[in-house]
XYZ file of C-alpha atoms in Angstrom:
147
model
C -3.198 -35.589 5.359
C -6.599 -35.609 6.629
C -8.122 -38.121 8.913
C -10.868 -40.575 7.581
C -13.616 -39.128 9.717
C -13.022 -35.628 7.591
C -12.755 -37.708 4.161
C -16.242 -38.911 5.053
C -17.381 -35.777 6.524
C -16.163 -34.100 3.022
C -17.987 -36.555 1.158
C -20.881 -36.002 3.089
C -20.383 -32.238 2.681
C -20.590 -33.097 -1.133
C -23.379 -35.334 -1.402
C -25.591 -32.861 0.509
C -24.592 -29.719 -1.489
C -25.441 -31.858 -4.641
C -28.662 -32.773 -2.669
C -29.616 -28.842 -2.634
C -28.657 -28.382 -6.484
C -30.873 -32.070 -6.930
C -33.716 -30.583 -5.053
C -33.647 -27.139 -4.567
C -33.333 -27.082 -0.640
C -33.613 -29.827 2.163
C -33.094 -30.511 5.773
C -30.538 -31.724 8.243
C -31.799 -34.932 8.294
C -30.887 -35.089 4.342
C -27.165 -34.293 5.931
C -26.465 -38.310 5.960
C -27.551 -41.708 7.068
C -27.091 -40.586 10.978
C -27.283 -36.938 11.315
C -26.005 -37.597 15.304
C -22.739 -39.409 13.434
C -19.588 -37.690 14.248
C -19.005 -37.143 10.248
C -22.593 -35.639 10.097
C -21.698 -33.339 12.578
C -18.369 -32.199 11.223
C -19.682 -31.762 8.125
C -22.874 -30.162 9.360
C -20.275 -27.573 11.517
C -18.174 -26.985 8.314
C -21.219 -25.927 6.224
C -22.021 -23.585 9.054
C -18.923 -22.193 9.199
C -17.991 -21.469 6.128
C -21.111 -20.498 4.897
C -21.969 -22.985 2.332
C -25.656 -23.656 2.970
C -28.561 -21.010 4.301
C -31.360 -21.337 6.399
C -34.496 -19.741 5.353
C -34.796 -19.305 9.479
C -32.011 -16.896 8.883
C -30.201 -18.753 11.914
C -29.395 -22.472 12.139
C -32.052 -24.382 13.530
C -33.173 -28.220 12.790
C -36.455 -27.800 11.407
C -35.168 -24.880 9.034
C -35.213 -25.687 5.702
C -31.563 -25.404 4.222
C -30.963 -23.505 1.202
C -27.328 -23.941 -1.000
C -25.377 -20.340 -0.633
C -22.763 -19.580 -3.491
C -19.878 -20.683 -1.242
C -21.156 -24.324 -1.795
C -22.315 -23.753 -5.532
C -18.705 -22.395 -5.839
C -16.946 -25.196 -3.859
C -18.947 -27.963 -6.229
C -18.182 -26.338 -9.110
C -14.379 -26.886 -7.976
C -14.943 -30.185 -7.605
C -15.846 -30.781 -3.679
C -14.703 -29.638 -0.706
C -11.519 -31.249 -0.698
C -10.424 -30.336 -3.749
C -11.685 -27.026 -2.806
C -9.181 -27.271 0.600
C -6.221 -28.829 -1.928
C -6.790 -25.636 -4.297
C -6.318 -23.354 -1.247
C -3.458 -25.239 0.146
C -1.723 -24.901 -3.245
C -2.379 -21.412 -3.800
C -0.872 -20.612 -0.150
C 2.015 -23.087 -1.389
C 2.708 -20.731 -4.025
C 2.005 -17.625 -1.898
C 4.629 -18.466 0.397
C 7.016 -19.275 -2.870
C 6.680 -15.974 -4.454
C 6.828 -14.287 -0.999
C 10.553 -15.958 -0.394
C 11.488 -15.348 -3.736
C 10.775 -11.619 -3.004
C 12.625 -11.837 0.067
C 15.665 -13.575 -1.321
C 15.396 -10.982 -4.308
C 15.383 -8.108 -1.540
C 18.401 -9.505 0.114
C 20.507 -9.975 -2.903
C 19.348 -6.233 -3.785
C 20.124 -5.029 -0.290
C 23.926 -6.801 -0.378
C 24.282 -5.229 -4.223
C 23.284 -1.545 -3.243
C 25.432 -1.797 0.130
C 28.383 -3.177 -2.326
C 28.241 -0.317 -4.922
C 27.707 2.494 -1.868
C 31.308 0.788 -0.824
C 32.782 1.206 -3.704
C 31.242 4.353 -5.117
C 33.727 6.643 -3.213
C 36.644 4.844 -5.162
C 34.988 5.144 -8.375
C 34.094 8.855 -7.953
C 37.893 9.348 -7.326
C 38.814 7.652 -10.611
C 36.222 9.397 -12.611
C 38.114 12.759 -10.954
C 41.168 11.489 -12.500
C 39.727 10.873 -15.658
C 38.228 14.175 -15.875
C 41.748 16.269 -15.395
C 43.292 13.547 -17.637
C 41.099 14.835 -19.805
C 41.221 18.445 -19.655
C 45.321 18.050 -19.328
C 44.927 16.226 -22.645
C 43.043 19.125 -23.879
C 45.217 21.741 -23.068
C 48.365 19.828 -24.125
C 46.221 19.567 -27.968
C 45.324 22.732 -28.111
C 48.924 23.803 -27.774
C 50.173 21.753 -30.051
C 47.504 23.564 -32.268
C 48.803 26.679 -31.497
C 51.586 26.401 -32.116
């Protein structure tokens, strides 16, 4: 599912969050061995991106010092950041679940309602029927009563 350079940049993304908690801030060049890696810079990108680390610079820059944002407390508290991705693909999973359930429920409500407009002329007809049964039935007893 994911490619080993974004396992490692993950891990990397991990170890460097756990860094800030460690230490209370730090720098790009506590992002990994090689910040110029390609896994260093994916996982220096992601952070960016999603907002999981802060520079005290207020912009990103090299020599700011890097602060841990709630989006990466929450995202170690989950367990890393691909667990955090796995926990998000999941709940979509079951997003898109509940959203065709809807829509099959919709269509089987749909072919119900269209069924019972069908037949509701036919049943008003009978319930006619039944009504001057009814009142014949009526008549025909009280009648009898009088007589």
């Amino acid at each position: 599912m994911y490619s080993d350079i974004e396992l490692k940049a993950f891990d990397i993304i991990d170890k460097f969050l756990q860094h800030l908690v460690d230490n209370g801030s730090g720098s790009v060049y506590n992002i990994g061995k090689d910040f110029y890696s390609t896994e260093s810079q994916i996982a220096y990108k992601i952070m960016c991106d999603k907002d999981l680390i802060s520079f005290r610079k207020g912009y990103a820059d090299k020599n700011s010092i890097i602060d841990i944002s709630t989006n990466g407390l929450t995202i170690l508290k989950i367990g890393g950041y691909k667990k955090y991705l796995d926990t998000l693909q999941q709940q979509s999973d079951h997003d898109n679940y509940v959203k065709n359930l809807e829509i099959e429920k919709t269509k089987i409500d749909l072919k119900l309602a269209k069924k019972i407009l069908k037949e509701y002329p036919y049943t008003k007809w009978i319930a006619r029927i039944g009504l001057i049964i009814a009142i014949i039935s009526l008549i025909v007893t009280l009648l009898q009563l009088l007589k």
